[in-house]
Short mmCIF file of C-alpha atoms and ligand atoms in Angstrom, two decimals:
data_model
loop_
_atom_site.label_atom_id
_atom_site.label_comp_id
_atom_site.label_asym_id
_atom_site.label_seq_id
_atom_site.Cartn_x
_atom_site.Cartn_y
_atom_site.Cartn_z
CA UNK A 1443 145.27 110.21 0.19
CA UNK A 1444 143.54 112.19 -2.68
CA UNK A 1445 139.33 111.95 -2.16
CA UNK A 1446 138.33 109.93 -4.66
CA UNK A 1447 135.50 112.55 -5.14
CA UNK A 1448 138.09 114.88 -7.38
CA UNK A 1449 139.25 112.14 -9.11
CA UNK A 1450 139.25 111.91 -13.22
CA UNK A 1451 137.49 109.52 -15.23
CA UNK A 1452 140.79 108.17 -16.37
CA UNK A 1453 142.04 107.85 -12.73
CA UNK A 1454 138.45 106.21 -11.54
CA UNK A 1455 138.99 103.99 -14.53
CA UNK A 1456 142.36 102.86 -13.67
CA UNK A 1457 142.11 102.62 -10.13
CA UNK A 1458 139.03 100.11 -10.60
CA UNK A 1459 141.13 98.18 -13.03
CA UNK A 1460 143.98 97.67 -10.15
CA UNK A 1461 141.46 97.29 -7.51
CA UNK A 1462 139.45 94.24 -9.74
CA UNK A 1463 142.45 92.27 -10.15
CA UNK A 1464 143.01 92.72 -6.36
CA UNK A 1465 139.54 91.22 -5.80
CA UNK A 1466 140.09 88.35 -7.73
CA UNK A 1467 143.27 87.73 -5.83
CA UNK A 1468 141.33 87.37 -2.92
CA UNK A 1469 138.79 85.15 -4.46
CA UNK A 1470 141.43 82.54 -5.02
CA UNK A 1471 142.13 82.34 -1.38
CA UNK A 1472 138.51 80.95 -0.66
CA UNK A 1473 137.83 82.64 2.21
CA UNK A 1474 135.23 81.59 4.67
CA UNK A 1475 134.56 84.68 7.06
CA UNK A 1476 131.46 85.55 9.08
CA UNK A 1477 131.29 88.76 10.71
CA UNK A 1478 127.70 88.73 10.90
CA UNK A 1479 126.69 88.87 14.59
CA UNK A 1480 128.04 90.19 17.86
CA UNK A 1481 129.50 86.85 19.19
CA UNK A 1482 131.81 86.29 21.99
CA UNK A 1483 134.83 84.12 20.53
CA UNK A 1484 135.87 81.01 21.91
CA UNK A 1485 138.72 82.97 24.35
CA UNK A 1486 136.00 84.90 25.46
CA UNK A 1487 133.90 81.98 26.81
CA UNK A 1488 136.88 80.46 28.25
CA UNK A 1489 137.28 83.40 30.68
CA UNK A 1490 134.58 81.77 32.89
CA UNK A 1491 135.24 77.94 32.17
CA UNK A 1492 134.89 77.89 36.28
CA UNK A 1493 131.43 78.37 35.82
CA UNK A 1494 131.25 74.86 35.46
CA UNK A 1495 132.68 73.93 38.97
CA UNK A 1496 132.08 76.80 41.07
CA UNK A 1497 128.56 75.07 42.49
CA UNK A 1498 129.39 71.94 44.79
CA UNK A 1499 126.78 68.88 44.01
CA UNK A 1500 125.45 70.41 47.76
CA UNK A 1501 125.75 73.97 47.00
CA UNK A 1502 122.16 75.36 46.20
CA UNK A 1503 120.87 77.24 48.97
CA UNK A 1504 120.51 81.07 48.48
CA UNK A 1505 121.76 83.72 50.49
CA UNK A 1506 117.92 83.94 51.99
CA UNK A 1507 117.52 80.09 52.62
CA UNK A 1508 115.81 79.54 49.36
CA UNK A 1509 116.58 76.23 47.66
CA UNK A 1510 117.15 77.29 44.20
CA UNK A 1511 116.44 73.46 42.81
CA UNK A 1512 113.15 74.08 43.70
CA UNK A 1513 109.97 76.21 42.24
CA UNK A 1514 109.26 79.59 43.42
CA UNK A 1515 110.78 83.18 43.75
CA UNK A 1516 110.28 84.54 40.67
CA UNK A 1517 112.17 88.13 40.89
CA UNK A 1518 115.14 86.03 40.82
CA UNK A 1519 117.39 85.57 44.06
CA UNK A 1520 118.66 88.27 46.07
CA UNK A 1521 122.22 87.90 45.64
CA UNK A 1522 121.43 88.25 41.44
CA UNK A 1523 119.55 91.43 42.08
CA UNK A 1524 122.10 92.46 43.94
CA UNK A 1525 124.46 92.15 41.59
CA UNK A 1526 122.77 93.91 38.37
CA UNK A 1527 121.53 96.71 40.87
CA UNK A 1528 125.57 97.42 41.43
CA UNK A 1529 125.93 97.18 37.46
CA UNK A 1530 123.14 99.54 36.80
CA UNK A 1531 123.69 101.71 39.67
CA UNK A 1532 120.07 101.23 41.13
CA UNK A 1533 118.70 99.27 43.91
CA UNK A 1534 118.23 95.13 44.17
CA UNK A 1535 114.75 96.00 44.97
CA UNK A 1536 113.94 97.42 41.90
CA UNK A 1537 115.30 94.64 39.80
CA UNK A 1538 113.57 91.07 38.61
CA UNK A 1539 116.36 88.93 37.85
CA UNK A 1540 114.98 86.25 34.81
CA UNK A 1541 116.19 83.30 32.44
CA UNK A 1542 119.29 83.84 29.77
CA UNK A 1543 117.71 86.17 27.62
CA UNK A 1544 117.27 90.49 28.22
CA UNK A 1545 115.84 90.12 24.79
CA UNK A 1546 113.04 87.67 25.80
CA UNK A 1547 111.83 89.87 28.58
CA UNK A 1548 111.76 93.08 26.11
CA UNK A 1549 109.63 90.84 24.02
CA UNK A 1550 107.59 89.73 26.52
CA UNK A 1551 107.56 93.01 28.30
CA UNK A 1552 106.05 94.20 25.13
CA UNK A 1553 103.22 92.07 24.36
CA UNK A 1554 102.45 92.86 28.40
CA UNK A 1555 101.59 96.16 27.32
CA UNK A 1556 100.12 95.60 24.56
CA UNK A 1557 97.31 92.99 26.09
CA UNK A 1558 97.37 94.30 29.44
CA UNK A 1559 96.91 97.95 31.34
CA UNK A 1560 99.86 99.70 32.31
CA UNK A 1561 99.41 101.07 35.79
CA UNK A 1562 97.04 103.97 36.20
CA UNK A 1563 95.37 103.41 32.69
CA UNK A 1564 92.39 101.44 32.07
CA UNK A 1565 93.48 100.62 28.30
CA UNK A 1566 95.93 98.36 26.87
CA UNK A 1567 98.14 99.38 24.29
CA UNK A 1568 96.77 97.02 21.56
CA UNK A 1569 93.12 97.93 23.09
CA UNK A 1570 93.14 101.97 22.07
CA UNK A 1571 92.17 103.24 18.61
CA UNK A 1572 94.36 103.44 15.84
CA UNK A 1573 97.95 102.54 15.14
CA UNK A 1574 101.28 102.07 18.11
CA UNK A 1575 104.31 103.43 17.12
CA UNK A 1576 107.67 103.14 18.66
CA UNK A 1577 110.84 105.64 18.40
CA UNK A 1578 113.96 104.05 16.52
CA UNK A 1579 117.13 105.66 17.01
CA UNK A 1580 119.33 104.42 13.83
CA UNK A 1581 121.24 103.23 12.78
CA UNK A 1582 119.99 100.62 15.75
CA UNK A 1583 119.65 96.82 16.91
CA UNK A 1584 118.28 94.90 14.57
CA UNK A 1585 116.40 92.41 16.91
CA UNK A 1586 114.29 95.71 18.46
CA UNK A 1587 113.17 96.68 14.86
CA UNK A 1588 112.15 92.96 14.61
CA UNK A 1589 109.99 93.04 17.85
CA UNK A 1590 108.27 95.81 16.90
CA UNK A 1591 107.71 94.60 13.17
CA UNK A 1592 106.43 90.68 14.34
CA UNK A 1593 103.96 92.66 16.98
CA UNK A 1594 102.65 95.59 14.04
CA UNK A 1595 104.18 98.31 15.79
CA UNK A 1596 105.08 101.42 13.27
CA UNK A 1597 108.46 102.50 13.68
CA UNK A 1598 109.44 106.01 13.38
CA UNK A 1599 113.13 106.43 12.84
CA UNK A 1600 115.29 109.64 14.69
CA UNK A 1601 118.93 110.08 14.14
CA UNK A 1602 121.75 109.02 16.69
CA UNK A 1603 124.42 111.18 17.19
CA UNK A 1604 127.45 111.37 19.66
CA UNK A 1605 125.17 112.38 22.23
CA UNK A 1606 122.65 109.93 21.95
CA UNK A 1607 119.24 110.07 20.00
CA UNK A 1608 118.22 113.56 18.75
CA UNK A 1609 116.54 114.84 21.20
CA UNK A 1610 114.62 118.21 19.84
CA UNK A 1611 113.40 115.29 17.31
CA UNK A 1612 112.48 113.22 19.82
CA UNK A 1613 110.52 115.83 22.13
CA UNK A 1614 108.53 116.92 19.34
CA UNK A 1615 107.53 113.71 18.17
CA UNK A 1616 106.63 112.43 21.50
CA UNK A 1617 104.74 115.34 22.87
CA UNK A 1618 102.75 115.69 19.71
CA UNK A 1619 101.38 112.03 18.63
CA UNK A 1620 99.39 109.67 22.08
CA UNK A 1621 100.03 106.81 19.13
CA UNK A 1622 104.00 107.26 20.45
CA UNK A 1623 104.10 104.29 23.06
CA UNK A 1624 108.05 103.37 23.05
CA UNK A 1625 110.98 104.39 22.19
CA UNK A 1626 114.02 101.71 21.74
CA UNK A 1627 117.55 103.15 23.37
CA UNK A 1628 120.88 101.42 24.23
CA UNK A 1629 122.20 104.25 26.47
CA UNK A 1630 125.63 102.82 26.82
CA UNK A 1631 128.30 101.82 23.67
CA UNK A 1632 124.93 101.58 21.37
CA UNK A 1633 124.27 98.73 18.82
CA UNK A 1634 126.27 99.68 16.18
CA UNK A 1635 127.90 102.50 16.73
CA UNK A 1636 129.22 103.11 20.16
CA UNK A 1637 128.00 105.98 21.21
CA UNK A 1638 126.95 106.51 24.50
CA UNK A 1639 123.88 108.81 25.60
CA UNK A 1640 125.37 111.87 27.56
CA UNK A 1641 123.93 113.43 31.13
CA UNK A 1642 121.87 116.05 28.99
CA UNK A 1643 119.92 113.55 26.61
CA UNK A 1644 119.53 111.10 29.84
CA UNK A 1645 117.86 113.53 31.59
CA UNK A 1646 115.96 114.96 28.78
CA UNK A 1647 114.71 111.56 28.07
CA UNK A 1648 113.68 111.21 31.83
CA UNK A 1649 111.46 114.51 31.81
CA UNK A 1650 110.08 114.84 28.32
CA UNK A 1651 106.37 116.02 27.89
CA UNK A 1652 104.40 112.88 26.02
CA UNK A 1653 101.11 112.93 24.97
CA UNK A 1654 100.45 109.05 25.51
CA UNK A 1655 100.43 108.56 29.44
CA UNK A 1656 101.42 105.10 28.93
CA UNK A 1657 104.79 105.85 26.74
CA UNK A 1658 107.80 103.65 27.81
CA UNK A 1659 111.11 103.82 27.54
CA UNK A 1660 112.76 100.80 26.74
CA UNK A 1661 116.65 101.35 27.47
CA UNK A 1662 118.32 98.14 26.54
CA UNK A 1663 121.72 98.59 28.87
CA UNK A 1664 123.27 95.41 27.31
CA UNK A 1665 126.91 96.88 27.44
CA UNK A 1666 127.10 98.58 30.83
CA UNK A 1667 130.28 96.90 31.76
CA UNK A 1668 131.54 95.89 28.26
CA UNK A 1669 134.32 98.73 28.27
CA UNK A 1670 137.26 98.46 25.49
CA UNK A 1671 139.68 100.89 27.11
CA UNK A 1672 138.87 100.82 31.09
CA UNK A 1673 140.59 104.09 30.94
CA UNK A 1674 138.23 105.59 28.77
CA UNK A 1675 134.80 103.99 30.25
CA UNK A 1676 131.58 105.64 29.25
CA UNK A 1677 128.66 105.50 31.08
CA UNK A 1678 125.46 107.05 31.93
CA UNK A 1679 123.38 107.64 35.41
CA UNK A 1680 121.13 105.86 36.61
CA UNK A 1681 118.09 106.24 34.79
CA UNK A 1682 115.38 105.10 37.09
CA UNK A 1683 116.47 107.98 39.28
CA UNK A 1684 116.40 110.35 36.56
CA UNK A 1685 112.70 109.67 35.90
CA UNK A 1686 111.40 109.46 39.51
CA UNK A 1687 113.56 113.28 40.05
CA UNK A 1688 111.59 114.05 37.03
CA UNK A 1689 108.21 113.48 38.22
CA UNK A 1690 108.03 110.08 35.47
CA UNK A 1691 108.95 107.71 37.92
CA UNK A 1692 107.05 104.62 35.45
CA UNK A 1693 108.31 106.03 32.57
CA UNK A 1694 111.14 103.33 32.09
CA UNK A 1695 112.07 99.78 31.68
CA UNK A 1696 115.63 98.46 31.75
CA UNK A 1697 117.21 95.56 30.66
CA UNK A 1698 120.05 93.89 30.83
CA UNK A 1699 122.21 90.45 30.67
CA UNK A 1700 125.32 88.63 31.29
CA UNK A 1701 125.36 86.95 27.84
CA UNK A 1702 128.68 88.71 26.87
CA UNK A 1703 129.85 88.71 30.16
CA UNK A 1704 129.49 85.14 31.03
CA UNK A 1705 127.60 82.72 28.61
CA UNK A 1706 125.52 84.12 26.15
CA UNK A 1707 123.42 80.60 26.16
CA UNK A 1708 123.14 80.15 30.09
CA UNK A 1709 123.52 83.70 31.24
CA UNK A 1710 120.63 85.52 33.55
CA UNK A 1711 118.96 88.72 32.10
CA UNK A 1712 117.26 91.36 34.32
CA UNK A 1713 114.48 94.11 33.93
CA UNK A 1714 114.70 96.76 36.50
CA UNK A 1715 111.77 99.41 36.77
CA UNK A 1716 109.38 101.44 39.26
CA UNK A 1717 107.58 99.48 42.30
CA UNK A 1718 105.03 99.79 39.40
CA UNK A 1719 105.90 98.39 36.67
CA UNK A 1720 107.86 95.61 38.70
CA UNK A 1721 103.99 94.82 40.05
CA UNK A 1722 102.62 94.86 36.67
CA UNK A 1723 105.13 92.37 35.24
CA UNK A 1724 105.26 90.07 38.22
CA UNK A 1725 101.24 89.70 37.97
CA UNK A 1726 101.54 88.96 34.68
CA UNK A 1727 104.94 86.72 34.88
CA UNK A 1728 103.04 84.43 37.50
CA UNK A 1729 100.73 83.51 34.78
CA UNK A 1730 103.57 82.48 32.43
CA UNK A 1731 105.83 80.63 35.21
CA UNK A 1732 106.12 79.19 38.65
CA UNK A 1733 110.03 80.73 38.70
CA UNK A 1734 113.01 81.54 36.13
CA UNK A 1735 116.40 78.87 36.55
CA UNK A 1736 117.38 79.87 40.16
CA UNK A 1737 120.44 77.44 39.90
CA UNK A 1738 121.64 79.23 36.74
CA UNK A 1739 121.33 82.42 39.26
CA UNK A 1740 123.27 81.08 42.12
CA UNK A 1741 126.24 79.73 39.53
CA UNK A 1742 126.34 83.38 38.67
CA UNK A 1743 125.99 84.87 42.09
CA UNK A 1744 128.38 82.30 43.16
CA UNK A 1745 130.97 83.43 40.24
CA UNK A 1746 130.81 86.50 39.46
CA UNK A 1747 130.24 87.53 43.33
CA UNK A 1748 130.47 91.89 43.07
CA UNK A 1749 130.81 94.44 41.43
CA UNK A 1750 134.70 94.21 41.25
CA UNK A 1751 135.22 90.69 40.04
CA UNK A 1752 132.56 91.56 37.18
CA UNK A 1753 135.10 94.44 36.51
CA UNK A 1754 137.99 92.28 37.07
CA UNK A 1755 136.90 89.99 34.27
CA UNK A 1756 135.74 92.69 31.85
CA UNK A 1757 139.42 93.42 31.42
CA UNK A 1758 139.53 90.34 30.69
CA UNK A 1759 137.46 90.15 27.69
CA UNK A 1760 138.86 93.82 26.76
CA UNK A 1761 141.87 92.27 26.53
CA UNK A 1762 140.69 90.01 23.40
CA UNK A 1763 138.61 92.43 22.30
CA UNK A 1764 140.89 95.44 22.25
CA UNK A 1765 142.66 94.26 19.73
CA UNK A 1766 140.34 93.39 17.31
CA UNK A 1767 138.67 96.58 17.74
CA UNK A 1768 142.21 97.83 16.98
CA UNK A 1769 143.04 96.43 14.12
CA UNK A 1770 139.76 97.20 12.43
CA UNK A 1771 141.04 100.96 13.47
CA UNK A 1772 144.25 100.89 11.82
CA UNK A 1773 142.79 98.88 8.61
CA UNK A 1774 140.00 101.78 7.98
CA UNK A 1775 142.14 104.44 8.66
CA UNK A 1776 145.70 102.75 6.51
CA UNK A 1777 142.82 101.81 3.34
CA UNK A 1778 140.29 105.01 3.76
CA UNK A 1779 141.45 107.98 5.57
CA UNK A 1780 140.61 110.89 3.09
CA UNK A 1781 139.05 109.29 0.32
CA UNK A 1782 136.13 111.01 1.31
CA UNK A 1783 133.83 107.94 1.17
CA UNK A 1784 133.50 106.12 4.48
CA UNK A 1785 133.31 107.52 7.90
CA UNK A 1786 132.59 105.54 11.17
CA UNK A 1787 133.61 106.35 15.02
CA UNK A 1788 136.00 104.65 16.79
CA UNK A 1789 133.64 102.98 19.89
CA UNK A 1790 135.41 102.99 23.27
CA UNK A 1791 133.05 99.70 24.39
CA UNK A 1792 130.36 97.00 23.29
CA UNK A 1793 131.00 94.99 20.04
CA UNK A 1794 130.46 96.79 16.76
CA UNK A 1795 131.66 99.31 14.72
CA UNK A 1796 129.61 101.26 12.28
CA UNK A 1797 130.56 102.40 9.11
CA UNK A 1798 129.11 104.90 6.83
CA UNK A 1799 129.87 104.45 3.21
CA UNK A 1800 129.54 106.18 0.00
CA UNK A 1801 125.48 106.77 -0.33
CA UNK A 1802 124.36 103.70 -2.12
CA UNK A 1803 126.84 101.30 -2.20
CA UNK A 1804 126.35 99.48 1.19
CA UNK A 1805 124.50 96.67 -0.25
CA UNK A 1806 126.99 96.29 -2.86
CA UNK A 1807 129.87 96.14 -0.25
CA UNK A 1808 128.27 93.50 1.67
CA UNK A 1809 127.58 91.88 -1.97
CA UNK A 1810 131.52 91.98 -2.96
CA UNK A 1811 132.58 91.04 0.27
CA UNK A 1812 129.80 87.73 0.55
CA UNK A 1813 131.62 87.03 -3.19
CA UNK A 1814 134.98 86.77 -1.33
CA UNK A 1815 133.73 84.35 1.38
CA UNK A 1816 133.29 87.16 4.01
CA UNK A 1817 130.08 87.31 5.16
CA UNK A 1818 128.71 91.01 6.79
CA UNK A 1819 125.67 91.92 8.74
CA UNK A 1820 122.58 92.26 5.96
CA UNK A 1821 123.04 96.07 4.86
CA UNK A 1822 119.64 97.67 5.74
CA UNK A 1823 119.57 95.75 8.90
CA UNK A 1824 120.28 98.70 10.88
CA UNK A 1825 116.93 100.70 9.99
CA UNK A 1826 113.61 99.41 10.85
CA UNK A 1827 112.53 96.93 8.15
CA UNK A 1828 116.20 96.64 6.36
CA UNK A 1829 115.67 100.00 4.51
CA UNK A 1830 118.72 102.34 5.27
CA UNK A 1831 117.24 105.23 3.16
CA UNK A 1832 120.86 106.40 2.32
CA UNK A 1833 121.88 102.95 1.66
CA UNK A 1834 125.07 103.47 3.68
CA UNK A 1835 125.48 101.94 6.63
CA UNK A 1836 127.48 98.72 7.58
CA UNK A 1837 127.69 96.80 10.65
CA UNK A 1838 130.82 95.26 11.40
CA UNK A 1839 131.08 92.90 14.19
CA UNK A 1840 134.64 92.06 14.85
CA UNK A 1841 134.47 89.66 17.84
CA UNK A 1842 134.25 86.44 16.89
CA UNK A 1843 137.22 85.66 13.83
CA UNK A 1844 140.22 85.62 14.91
CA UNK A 1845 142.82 88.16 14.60
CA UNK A 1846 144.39 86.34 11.66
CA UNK A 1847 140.99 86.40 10.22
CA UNK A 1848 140.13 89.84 10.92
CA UNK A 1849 142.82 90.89 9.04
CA UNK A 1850 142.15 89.28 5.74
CA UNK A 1851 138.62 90.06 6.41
CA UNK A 1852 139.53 93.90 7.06
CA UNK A 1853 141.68 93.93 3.89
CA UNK A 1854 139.02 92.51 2.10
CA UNK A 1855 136.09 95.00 3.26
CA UNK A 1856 137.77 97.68 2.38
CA UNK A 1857 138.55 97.14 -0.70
CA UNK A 1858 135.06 96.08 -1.50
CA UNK A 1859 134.16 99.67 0.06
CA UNK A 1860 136.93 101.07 -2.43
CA UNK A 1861 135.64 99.49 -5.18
CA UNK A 1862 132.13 100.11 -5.16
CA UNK A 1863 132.51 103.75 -4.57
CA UNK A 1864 134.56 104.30 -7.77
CA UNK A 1865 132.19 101.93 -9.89
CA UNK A 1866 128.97 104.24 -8.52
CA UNK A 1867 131.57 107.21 -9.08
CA UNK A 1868 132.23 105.93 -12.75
CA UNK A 1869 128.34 105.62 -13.30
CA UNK A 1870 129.13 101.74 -13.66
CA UNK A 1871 126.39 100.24 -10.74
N1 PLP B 3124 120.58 94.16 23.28
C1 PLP B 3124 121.56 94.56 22.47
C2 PLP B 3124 121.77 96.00 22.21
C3 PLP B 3124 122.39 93.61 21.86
O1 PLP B 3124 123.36 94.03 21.05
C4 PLP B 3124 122.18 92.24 22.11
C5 PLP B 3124 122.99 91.21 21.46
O2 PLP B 3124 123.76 91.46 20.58
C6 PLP B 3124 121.12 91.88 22.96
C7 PLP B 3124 120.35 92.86 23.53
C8 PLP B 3124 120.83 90.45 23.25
O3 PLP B 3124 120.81 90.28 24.62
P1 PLP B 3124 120.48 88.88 25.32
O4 PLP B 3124 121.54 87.94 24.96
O5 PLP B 3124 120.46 89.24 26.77
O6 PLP B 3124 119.12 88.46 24.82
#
């Protein structure tokens, strides 16, 4: 197809004419879409219905002898750390296994540093002079700009790329300003747009120069396992090995969960870090609780059992997934290819695709498609404080409608993307 960046007046002019009385077409239909938010479908949660029966009423003793009904053990039971050490290629020991949420413990990882001394430093975070900033790779998770805004932490943006975060960026900006105390990262399929960090950024990341001594990494490995095509799997090493080779053995926290693995509302979510920083959290974790839901743990350990099953029932959800993903392929490419105003990558895991439309018209694509009853992630929301500076990028998160669904919803997007282009194009938004 012709870019519509050579086009004439005339043909921008006609072309929006056809395209507005396909929009109102697809008003009449009264669609009610929502491809706001990364949600497992219904399918997708029915994978592991046998969560509900795989604990008999007298099945609650741990591997160790530990009655999970009861208070107590709060790194979680063995068999869980286990089981997320195998996922993130690291050892059980070095992993606190929590409640449902990796997103709670990031939170409350946070405000740790903030009000309390990380080892070997005498200072909080919130108790040293002047202002804490964090590195945002964007686009990027929405919920991780939102920590960092609710807790007054400045966010300084860096670009992602194939490869993961920019890293000459990235080592300039950390070895120059001590106010540099985090940086946000999902290593693995990232949040939105796939892409997973390679061997060189992992291991830049692990050895990088920093002028704060307490600077963090928070790597946020929520889609270790989620692989589209198992043929294609990305991945990256293990990164608490990378920093202890590199002499930065504290320099990391990880998280992760089985909310899109198992139940997203009664999943268990794990930090795994240095002896260290595993000390520092469980002093400050037995202030806040006696012990996380060691039942929820054992229905877990009891279901998902290794390594294999977990992979075993990832193909599972690939298999719904794939061809969603798919068809969101084929719908771009069939409505956009070489109209020289959207780009996106085609992720090989996790649950989003990212799409990069004509420089200011993202909020009026997620305006035009709202109109015809399909609702899309904010646009903004993948910058810190909803301000993509190009005003480009969409988050599509394909998941949850239907196929049926996706399809109209597809047909619809694009055509909003199509339609706002030529209007900017024609001077007309
Ligand atoms: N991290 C990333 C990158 C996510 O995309 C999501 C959910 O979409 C989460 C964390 C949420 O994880 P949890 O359900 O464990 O809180």
């Amino acid at each position: 197809m012709p870019s519509y960046l050579d086009l004439t007046n005339q043909e921008i002019t006609s072309k929006i004419t056809r395209l507005e009385l396909e929009y109102e077409k697809i008003k009449e239909l009264d669609l009610r879409l929502n491809m706001t938010r990364g949600k497992p479908c219904a399918a997708q949660l029915d994978l592991v219905r046998g969560m509900q029966t795989c604990l008999a009423d007298d099945d609650y003793l741990a591997e160790d002898g530990t009655d999970c009904r009861n208070y107590g053990g709060l790194e979680g039971i063995f068999e869980m750390r286990r089981l997320f050490a195998q996922m993130l290629q690291t050892k059980p020991e070095s992993v606190f296994v929590a409640g449902n949420s990796s997103l709670n413990l990031m939170y409350d990882t946070i405000i740790r540093c903030l009000l309390f001394p990380l080892p070997g430093q005498t200072r909080a975070w919130s108790r040293q002079e002047g202002p804490l900033r964090f590195i945002c790779p964007v686009p990027g998770y929405d919920r991780h700009f939102y920590i960092c805004e609710t807790l007054g932490i400045e966010m300084l943006t860096v670009p992602m790329t194939e490869e993961g975060p920019d890293m000459d960026l990235v080592e300039e900006l950390v070895a120059a300003d001590p106010a540099i105390k985090g940086m946000w990262l999902v290593p693995v399929y990232s949040n939105p747009d796939g892409f997973t960090c390679s061997e060189d950024t992992c291991r830049r990341l692990a050895a990088m120069q920093t002028a704060a001594p307490d600077f963090r990494l928070f790597w946020d490995n929520a889609y270790a396992v989620h692989h589209l095509y198992p043929d294609q799997a990305q991945g990256t090493a293990d990164i608490l090995s990378l920093c202890a080779a590199a002499g930065q053995p504290d320099r990391v926290f990880e998280f992760a969960s089985t909310s899109k693995i198992t139940w997203p509302s009664s999943g268990v979510a794990c930090v795994a870090a240095s002896p260290a920083n595993l000390a520092f959290i469980q002093k400050h974790m037995a202030a806040q609780t006696i012990g996380p839901d060691k039942m929820v743990q054992l229905r877990h350990a009891r279901f998902l059992r290794d390594l294999e099953t977990i992979k075993q029932l990832m193909l599972g959800h690939a298999a719904i997934m794939r061809p969603k993903f798919d068809l969101v392929q084929e719908c771009l490419s069939r409505n956009l290819d070489g109209l020289g105003i959207c780009h996106w990558h085609q992720p090989r895991g996790g649950y989003f695709y990212s799409l990069f439309v004509l420089p200011g018209t993202a909020r009026e694509v997620v305006r035009l498609a709202g109109e015809l009853g399909v609702e899309l992630t904010p646009a903004g929301s993948t910058w810190p404080g909803k301000k993509d500076p190009s005003d480009s990028n969409i988050r599509l998160a394909p998941s949850f409608p239907t196929l049926a669904e996706l399809a109209q919803a597809m047909e619809a997007v694009c055509l909003c993307i199509k339609l706002a282009a030529l209007r900017q194009l024609a001077g007309r938004s």
